[in-house]
Every structure is written in structure tokens, then in C-alpha cells.
Coordinates of C-alpha atoms and ligand atoms in Angstrom, one line a residue:
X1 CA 39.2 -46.8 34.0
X2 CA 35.8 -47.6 35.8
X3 CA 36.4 -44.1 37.5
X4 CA 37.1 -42.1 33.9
X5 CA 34.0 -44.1 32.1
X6 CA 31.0 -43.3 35.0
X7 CA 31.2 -39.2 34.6
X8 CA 31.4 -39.4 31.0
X9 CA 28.3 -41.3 30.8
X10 CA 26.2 -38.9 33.0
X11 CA 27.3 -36.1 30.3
X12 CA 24.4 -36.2 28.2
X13 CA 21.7 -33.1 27.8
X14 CA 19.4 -35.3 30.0
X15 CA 21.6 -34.6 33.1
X16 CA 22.4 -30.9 32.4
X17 CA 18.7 -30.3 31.8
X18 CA 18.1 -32.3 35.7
X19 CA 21.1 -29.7 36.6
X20 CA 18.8 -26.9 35.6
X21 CA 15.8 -28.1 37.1
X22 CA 17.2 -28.6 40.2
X23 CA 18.9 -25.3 40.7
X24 CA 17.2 -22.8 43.0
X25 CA 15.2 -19.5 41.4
X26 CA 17.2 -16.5 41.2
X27 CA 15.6 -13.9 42.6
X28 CA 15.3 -10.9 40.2
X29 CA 14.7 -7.2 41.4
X30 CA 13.6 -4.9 38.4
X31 CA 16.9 -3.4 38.7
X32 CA 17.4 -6.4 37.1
X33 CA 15.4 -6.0 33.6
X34 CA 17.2 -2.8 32.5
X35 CA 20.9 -4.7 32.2
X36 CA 18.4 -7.6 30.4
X37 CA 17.5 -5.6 28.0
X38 CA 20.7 -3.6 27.5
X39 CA 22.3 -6.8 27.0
X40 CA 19.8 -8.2 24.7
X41 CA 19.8 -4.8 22.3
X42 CA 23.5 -5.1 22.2
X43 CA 23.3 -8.5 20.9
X44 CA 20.3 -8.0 18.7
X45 CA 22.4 -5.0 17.2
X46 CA 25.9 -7.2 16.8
X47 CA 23.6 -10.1 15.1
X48 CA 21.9 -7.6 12.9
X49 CA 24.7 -6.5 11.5
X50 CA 26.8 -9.3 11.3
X51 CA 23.8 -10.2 8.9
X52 CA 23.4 -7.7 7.3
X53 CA 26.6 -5.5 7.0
X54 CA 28.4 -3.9 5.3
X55 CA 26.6 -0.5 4.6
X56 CA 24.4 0.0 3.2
X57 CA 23.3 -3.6 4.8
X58 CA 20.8 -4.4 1.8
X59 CA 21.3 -5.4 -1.9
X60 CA 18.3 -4.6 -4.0
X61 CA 18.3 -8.2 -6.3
X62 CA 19.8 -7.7 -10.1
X63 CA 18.0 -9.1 -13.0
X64 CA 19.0 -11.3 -16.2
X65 CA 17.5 -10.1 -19.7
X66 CA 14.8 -13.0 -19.1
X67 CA 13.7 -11.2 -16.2
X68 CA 13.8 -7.7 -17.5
X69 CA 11.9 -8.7 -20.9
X70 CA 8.9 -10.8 -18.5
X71 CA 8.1 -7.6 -16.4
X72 CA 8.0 -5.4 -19.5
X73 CA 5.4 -8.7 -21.3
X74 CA 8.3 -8.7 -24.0
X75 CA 9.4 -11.2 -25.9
X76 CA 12.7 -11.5 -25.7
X77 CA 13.6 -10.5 -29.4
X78 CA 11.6 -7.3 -29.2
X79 CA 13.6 -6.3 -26.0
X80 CA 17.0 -6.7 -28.1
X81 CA 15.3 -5.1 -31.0
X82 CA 14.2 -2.0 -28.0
X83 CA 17.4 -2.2 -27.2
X84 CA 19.3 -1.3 -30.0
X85 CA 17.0 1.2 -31.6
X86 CA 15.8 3.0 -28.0
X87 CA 19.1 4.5 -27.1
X88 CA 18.0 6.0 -23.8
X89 CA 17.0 2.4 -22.4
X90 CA 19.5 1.0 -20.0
X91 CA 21.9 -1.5 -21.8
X92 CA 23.0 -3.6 -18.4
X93 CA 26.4 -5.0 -17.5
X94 CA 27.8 -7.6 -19.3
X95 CA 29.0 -10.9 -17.6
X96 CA 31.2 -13.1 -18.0
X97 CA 29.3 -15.6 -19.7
X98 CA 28.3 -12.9 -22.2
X99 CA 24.7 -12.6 -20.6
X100 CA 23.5 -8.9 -19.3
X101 CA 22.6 -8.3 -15.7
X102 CA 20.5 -5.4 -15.0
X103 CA 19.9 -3.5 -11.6
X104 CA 16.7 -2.6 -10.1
X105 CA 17.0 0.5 -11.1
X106 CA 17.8 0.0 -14.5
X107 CA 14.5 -2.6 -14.4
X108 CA 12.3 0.0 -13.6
X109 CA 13.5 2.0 -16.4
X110 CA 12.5 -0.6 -18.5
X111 CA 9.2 -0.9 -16.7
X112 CA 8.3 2.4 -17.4
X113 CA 9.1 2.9 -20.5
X114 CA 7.8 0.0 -22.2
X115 CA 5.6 -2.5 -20.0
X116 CA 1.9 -2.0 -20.8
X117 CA 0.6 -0.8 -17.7
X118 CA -1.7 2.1 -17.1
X119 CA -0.1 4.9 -15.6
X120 CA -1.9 7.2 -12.8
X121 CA -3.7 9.9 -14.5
X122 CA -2.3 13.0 -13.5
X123 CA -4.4 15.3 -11.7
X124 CA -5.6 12.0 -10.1
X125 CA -3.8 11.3 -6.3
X126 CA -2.3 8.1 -4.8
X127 CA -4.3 5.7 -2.8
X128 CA -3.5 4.8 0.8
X129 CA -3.8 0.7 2.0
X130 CA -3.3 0.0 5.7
X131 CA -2.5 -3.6 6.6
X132 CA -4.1 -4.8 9.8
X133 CA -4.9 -7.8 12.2
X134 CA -4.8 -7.5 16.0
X135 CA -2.3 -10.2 15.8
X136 CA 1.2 -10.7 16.0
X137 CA 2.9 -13.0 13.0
X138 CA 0.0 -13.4 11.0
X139 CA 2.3 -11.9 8.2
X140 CA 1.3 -8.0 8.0
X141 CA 4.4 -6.8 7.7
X142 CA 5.7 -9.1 5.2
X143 CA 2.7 -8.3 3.1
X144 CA 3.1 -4.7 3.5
X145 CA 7.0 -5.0 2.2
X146 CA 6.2 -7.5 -0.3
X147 CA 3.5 -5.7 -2.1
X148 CA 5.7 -2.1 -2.0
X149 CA 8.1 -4.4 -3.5
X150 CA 5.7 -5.8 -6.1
X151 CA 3.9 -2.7 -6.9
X152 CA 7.4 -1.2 -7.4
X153 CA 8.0 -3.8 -10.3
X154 CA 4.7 -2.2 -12.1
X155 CA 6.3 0.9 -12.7
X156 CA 4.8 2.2 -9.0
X157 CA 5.9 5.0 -6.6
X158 CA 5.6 3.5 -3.2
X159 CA 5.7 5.2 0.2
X160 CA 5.7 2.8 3.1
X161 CA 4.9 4.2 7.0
X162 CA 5.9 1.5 9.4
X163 CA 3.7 2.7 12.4
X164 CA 4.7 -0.4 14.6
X165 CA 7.0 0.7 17.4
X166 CA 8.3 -3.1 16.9
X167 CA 10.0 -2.0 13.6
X168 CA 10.0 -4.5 11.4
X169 CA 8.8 -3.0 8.3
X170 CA 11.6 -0.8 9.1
X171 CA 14.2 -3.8 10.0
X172 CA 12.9 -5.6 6.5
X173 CA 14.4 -2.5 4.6
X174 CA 17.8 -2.7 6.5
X175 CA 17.2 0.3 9.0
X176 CA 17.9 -0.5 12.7
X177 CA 15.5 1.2 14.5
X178 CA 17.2 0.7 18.3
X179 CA 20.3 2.9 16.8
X180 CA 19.6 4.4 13.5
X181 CA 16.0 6.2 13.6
X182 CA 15.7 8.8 16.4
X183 CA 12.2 10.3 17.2
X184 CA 12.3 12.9 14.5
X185 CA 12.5 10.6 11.5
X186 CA 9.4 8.5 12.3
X187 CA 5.6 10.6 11.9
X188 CA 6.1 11.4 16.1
X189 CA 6.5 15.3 15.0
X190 CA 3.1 14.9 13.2
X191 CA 1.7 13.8 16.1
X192 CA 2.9 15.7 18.1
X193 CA 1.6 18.7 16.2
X194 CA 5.7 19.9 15.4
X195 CA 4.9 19.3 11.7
X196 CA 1.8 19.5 9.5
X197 CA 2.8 17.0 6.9
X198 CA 4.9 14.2 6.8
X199 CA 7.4 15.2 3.8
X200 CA 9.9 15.3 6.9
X201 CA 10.1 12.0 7.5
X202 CA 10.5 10.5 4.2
X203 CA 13.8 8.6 3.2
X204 CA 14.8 6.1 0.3
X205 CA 15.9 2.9 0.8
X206 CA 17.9 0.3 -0.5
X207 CA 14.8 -0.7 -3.2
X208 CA 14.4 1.9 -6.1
X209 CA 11.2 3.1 -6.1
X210 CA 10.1 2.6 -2.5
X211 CA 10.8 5.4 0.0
X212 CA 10.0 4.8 4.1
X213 CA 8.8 6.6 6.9
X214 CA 10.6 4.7 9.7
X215 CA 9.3 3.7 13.1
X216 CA 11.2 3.6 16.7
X217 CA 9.9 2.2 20.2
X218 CA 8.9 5.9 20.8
X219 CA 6.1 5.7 18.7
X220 CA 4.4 4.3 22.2
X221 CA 4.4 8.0 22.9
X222 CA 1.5 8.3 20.7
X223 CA -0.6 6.6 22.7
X224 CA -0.7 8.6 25.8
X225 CA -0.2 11.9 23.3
X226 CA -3.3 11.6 21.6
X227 CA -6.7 10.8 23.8
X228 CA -4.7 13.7 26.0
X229 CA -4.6 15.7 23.6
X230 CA -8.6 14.7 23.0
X231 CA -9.7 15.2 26.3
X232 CA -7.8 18.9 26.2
X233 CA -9.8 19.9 23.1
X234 CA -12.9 19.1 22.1
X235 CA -12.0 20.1 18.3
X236 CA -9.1 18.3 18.1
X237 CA -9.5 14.5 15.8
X238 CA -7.2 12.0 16.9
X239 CA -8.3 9.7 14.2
X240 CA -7.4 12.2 11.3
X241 CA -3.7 13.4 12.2
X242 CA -2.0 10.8 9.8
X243 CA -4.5 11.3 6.8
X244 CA -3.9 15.2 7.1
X245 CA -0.6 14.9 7.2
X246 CA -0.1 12.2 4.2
X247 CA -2.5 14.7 2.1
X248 CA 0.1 16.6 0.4
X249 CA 2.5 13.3 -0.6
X250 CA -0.6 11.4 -2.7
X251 CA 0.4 13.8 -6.1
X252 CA 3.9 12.3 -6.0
X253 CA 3.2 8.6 -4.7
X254 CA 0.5 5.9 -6.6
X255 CA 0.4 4.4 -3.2
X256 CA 1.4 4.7 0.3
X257 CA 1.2 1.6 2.3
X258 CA 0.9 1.7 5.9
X259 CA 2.0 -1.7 8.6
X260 CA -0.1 -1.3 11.4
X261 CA 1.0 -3.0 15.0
X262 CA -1.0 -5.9 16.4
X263 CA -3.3 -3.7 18.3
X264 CA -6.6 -1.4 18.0
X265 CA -3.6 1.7 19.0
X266 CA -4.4 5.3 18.4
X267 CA -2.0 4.6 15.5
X268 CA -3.9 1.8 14.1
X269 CA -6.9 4.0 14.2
X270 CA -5.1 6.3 12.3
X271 CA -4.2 4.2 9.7
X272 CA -7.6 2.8 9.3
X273 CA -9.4 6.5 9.2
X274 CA -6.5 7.1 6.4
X275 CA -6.7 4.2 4.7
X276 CA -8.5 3.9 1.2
X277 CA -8.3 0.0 1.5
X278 CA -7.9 -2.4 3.8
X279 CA -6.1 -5.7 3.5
X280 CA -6.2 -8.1 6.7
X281 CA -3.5 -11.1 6.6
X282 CA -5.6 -14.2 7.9
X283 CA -3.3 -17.3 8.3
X284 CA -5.8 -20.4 7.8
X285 CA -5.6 -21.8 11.3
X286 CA -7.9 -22.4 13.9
X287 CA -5.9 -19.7 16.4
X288 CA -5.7 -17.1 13.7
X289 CA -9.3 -17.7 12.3
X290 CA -10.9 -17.3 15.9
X291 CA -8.5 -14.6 16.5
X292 CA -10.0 -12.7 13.1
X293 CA -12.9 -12.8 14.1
X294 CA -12.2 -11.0 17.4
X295 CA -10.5 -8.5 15.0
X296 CA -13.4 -7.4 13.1
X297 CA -15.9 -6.9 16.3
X298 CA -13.7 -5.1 18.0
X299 CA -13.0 -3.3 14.4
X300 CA -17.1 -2.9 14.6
X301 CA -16.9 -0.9 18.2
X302 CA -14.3 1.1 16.7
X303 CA -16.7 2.1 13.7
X304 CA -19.8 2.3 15.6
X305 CA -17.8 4.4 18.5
X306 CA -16.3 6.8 15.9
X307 CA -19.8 7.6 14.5
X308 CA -20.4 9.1 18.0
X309 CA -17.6 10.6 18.3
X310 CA -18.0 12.4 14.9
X311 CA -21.3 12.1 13.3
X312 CA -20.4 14.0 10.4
X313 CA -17.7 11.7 9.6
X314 CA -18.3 10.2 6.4
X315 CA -15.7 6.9 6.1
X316 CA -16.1 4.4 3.4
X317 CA -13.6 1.9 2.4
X318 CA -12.8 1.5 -1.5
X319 CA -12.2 -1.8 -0.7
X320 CA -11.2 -4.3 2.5
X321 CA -9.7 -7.8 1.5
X322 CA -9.2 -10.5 3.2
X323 CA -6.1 -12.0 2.0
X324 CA -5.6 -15.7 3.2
X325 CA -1.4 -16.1 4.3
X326 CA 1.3 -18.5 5.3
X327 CA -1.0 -21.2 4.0
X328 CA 0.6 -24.2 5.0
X329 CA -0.6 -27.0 2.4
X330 CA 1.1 -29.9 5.0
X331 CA -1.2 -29.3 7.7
X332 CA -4.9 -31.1 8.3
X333 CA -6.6 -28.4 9.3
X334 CA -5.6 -25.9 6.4
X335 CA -8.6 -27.1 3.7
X336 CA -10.9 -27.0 6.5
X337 CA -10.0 -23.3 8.2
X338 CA -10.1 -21.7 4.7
X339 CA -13.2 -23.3 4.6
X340 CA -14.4 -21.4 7.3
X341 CA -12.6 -18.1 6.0
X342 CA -14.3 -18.2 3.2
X343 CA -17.7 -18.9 4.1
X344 CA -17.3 -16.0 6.9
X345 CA -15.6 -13.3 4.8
X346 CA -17.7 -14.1 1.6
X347 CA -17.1 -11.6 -0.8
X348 CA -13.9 -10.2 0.9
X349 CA -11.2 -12.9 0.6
X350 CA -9.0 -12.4 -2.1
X351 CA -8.9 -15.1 -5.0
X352 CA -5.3 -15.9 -4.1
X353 CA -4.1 -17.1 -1.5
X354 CA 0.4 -17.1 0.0
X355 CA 2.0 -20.7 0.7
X356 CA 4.1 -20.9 3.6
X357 CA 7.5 -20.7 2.4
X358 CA 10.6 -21.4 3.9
X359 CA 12.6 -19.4 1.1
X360 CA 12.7 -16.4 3.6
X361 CA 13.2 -18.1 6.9
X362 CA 16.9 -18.7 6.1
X363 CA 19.1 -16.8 8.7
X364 CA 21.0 -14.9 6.0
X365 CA 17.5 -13.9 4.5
X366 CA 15.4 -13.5 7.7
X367 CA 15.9 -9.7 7.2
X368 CA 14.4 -10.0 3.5
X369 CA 11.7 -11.0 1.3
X370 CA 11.1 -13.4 -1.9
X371 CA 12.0 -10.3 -3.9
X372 CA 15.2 -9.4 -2.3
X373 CA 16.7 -12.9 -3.6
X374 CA 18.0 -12.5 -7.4
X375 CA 19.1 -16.5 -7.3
X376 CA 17.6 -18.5 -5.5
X377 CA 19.8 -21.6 -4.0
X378 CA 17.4 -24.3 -2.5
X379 CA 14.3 -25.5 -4.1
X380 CA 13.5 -23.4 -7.2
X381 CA 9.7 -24.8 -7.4
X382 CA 9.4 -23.5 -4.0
X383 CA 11.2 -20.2 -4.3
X384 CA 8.7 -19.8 -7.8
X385 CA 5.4 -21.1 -6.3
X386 CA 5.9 -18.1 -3.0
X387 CA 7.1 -15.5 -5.8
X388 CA 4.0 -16.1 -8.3
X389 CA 1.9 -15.9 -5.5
X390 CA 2.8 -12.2 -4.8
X391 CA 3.3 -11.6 -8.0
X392 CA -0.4 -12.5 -8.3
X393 CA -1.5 -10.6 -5.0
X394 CA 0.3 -7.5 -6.5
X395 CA -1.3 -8.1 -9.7
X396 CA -4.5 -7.9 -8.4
X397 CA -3.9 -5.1 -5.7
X398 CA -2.7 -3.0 -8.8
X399 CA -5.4 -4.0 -11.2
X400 CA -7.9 -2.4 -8.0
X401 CA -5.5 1.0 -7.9
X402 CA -6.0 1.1 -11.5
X403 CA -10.1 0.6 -11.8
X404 CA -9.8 3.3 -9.1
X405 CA -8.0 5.9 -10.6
X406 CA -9.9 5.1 -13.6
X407 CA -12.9 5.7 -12.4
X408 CA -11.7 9.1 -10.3
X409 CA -10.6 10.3 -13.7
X410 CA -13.9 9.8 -15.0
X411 CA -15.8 11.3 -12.4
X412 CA -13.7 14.6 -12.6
Ligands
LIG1 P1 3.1 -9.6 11.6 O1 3.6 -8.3 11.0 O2 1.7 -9.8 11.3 O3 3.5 -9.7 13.0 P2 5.3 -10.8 10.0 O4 5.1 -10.3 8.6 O5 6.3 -10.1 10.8 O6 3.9 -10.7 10.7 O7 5.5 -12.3 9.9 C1 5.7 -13.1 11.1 C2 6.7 -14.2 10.8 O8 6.2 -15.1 9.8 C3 8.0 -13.7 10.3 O9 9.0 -14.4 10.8 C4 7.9 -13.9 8.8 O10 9.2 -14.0 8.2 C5 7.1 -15.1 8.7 N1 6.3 -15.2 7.5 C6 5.6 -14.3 6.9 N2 5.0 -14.7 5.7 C7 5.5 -16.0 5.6 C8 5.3 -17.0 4.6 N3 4.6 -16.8 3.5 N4 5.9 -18.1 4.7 C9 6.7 -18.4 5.8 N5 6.9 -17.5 6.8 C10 6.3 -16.3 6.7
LIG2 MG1 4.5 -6.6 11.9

């Protein structure tokens, strides 16, 4: 017995993890790296879409009457009023407990027809808004997705460029960049000078009313591409080949929105020089804060180096916001780091700011945002306080596009 019971007892992660420790290093050549990654994209591919299959891997969310008659501002006796006597207005699918379900689609009918928001004057063109940080996971790319997705519910046309070789913008809207988006689909051509505009490289995705250009690791490529192609000729502006080329889709899109990757890149340059306005995610910790700062000096070379580079160039900003995100209410240090952001970036940090929320973080959800959940399962004062919140961010981001397109109309 005495014999059974002693290895038993040495079974416990304590002695595996001694195991471990005491195992000699394995001695890696590079050879080596190649079969890690192969292995890791396989896996990375199988998880993906385990997640997210079948085709097409993403669900845009469906909507309930409620829903429909809150992002037109309708009561919800005028919308079954609409509804009868406005034949051409999407009736929805009745359920089983006799209530209507709409699709996104459908929504946005709605939206446009009879929510009260301005439309883009015509004659007037879209606005362009990079996102930017130097850092990784200070929430860029969610921000990018969730405000297409929230613009998208006010009745807007929304172009998103993913121009991190990471991909995640991409990966949010179900695309897998490792297997499904080859050099040709993301603005590479552009770059490359193959193409002039970027009308090429526009698909629809799963969300009605936001199209993508798509990103793949070869958007590295661009790096080396364009200071050669500087240094070759003198006439040549690296900094304006993705503004050129987004020229002719601004009649058709209100707004393009462009994720940057953490990095001052050619391509962030790019989308900076292209940008209209500027939003920079700032989480309200001490890291991110200290790391912000290091963004906007070396954002200050950038300008000062491009004024002698190009004299002539005239670049002004219709607005740069600092929008304060993940804002995690549990932790000490939060009151006192937005403290500091705000004091620092007086004037520039948004009057809203995004809670940390775990409503996304779900395994079955990692690949989404708070607007690709019609009903949400866990907490529904959490789920609500995250989804006012970019409601709110939208709201305001919108309310800016309008003043500006206002304004353009009037100057004309
Ligand atoms: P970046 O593009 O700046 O690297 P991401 O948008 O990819 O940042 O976000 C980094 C991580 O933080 C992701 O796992 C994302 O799901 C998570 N995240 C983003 N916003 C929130 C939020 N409000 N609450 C909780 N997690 C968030
Ligand atoms: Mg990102």
C-alpha cells in the first residue's frame, strides 16, 4: 500500500513544475523557428475556425422592434404607425413569441429612412480618421472596429484599411489573414505603384454598411519599398501614397477609418499624412500614460522632419482626440492616471471615456466586438454600461463629421 500511496503524493503541479526546471536546455538552431511557426499558424488557423466557422464565420447581430425604434429616436407607436403606412420599410421576421426581429440590414433601412440624422451633403467628400498609439493593446483596433460599427448604425458608409501586418482589424471582421488575403487584396499594389487608387482592394464584410481593405504580414514590404523608392527619386512622397490613392473613394464613403500598427512605420506615416482626424487610445495607466507621451514626441520629430522634407506641405488636423480606453474603475491608480491625462492633453481628451469590459474577452467572442452581440448572456449592466459608452464615442465622433461637412458646405 505504502509503495502505491508515496508516488501518488509526489503527483501534484509542484513536482512537474521541479521536473521542468530541472530538465536540461534544448538547444535550438534557427532551422528550428520555421517548423515553430508552421506549427503555431496551423493551430492558430484550426482554433480560428473552430471559433468562428461555419462560412461565412461572422453573424452581423439581429435587432428586436425596441432596438430598431431607439436608433431611429422613435417611439415605439410611431414605428408601427411607419410601418403600416410606409410600405417600402422592412417589416422583419416574426418569431415565435409574436415579436419581430430585424437584420442589420433591414436596421439600417430603417436608419436611413427615418432617424433624424444629417446626411453628408452631396458634393461634400468623406473624412478620413487614423487611429494611432505606438503601442500594442492599448485598444486601437477595437476602437477602429467599434466606431465603423457605430457610425454604421447612423446611417454611415464606412471604409475600414487595416494597415497592421498583425491583422486584427481584419481578424475582428472574420477574414483570416495567414490564408484568406494574398498580397493583392491589401493597399500593397498602391504602394507598390501597380495601382493608382485603392478601389481594388475593397471588399464587404459580414456588417452591412462597412466595407474593408484587408491587411496580410506582407504589408512589412512597405517598409523597405518606400524610403527605397525615396532615395531613387527625389519627387517621389512617401508620405502621400495612401491619401492619393483613397482620393477617389471619399464621394461614395462618409468615412474611411484607418488602424494603424504600434509603430511610427512608413504606413503609419501614411495614415497620419491622410488622416483628417486623429484619435489616440490612451489606457489610464501609468505604462500606457508614460508610453503616450513617448508617442507624441516622437509624433513631434515626425512633423518637424516632414516640414523639411516638404516645405510646401501644408498639414493640419480637423481634429486629434485623445480618447481615454479600457478604463478599469477597480484599479487604484485609474482616478489618479486620468488625472494626469487630462491635465497633459488639455483640450484634446474626449469627454467620454471606455470601461474595461469583459463582455468581449469571452473565447466565443474574442473575435468580436460589443456590437456583434444581439443578446447578451452574463451581466446585462455591464454589457450596457461598454455599449453606451461607444454609443456615446460614436455619437460624438459623428456629431464632429457632421459640423465638418457642415461647415465645407458652407464654405463652397
Ligand atoms: P491595439 O490595436 O492597440 O493593439 P486591441 O484593440 O487589439 O489593441 O486591444 C488589445 C486587447 O485589449 C484585445 O484583446 C482587446 O480585446 C482588449 N480590449 C480592447 N478594448 C477593451 C475594453 N474596453 N475592455 C476590455 N478589453 C479590451
Ligand atoms: Mg491593433
Amino acid at each position: 500500500m505504502n509503495t502505491v500511496a508515496r508516488p501518488r503524493a509526489t503527483k501534484g503541479p509542484a513536482s512537474q513544475m521541479s521536473i521542468q526546471l530541472k530538465s536540461a536546455p534544448k538547444r535550438r538552431p534557427l532551422s528550428d523557428i520555421k517548423e515553430i511557426a508552421v506549427n503555431a499558424s496551423g493551430m492558430l488557423i484550426d482554433v480560428r475556425e473552430s471559433m468562428l466557422a461555419p462560412h461565412p464565420r461572422k453573424h452581423p447581430p439581429v435587432f428586436t422592434t425596441t432596438q430598431v425604434a431607439e436608433l431611429c429616436h422613435l417611439d415605439r407607436q410611431r414605428m408601427h404607425y411607419l410601418s403600416r403606412t410606409e410600405p417600402d420599410l422592412p417589416q422583419g421576421t416574426l418569431r415565435h413569441s409574436r415579436s419581430r426581429e430585424f437584420t442589420l440590414q433591414e436596421t439600417r433601412v430603417w436608419i436611413d429612412r427615418v432617424a433624424p440624422y444629417v446626411k453628408r451633403p452631396e458634393g461634400v467628400l468623406g473624412k478620413k480618421i487614423a487611429i494611432g498609439n505606438f503601442k500594442g493593446g492599448v485598444s486601437k483596433t477595437t476602437t477602429a472596429m467599434t466606431l465603423a460599427q457605430g457610425l454604421s448604425l447612423f446611417g454611415r458608409k464606412v471604409l475600414l484599411v487595416d494597415l497592421d501586418p498583425q491583422a486584427s482589424l481584419t481578424a475582428l471582421n472574420g477574414i483570416l489573414a495567414d490564408s484568406e488575403v494574398t498580397d493583392e487584396q491589401t493597399v500593397l499594389p498602391l504602394i507598390y505603384g501597380d495601382q493608382t487608387d485603392l478601389e481594388y482592394a475593397v471588399q464587404g464584410t459580414y456588417w452591412d454598411g462597412i466595407h474593408l481593405i484587408p491587411a496580410s504580414a506582407a504589408l512589412f514590404g512597405a517598409e523597405f519599398f518606400l524610403p527605397f523608392k525615396q532615395s531613387k527619386d527625389q519627387s517621389f512622397q512617401f508620405w502621400n501614397v495612401l491619401n492619393k490613392g483613397l482620393d477617389p473613394l471619399l464621394e461614395y464613403y462618409d468615412v474611411v477609418i484607418i488602424d494603424t500598427p504600434p509603430a511610427l512605420s512608413y504606413l503609419t506615416i501614411n495614415a497620419f499624412m491622410a488622416a483628417d482626424g486623429l484619435i489616440v487610445p490612451t489606457p489610464p495607466s501609468a505604462l500606457d500614460y508614460a508610453s503616450s507621451t513617448q508617442f507624441w514626441n516622437l509624433f513631434a520629430d515626425l512633423s518637424e522632419s516632414m516640414q523639411q522634407v516638404a516645405p510646401a506641405l501644408q498639414k493640419s488636423f480637423d481634429f486629434i482626440h485623445v480618447l481615454l480606453a479600457k478604463v478599469d474603475q477597480s484599479q487604484a491608480a485609474t482616478p489618479i492616471v486620468r488625472d494626469w491625462i487630462n491635465k497633459t492633453y488639455e483640450g484634446l481628451v474626449l469627454p467620454i471615456e471606455i470601461p474595461t469590459t469583459a463582455v468581449t474577452q469571452s473565447a466565443a467572442a474574442e473575435f468580436g466586438t460589443v456590437y456583434d452581440i444581439s443578446r447578451y448572456q452574463g451581466s446585462l449592466k455591464t454589457y450596457q454600461r461598454a455599449r453606451e459608452a461607444y454609443d456615446r464615442f460614436s455619437e460624438i465622433v459623428d456629431q464632429q463629421l457632421v459640423s465638418l461637412w457642415q461647415a465645407e458646405q458652407e464654405g463652397e
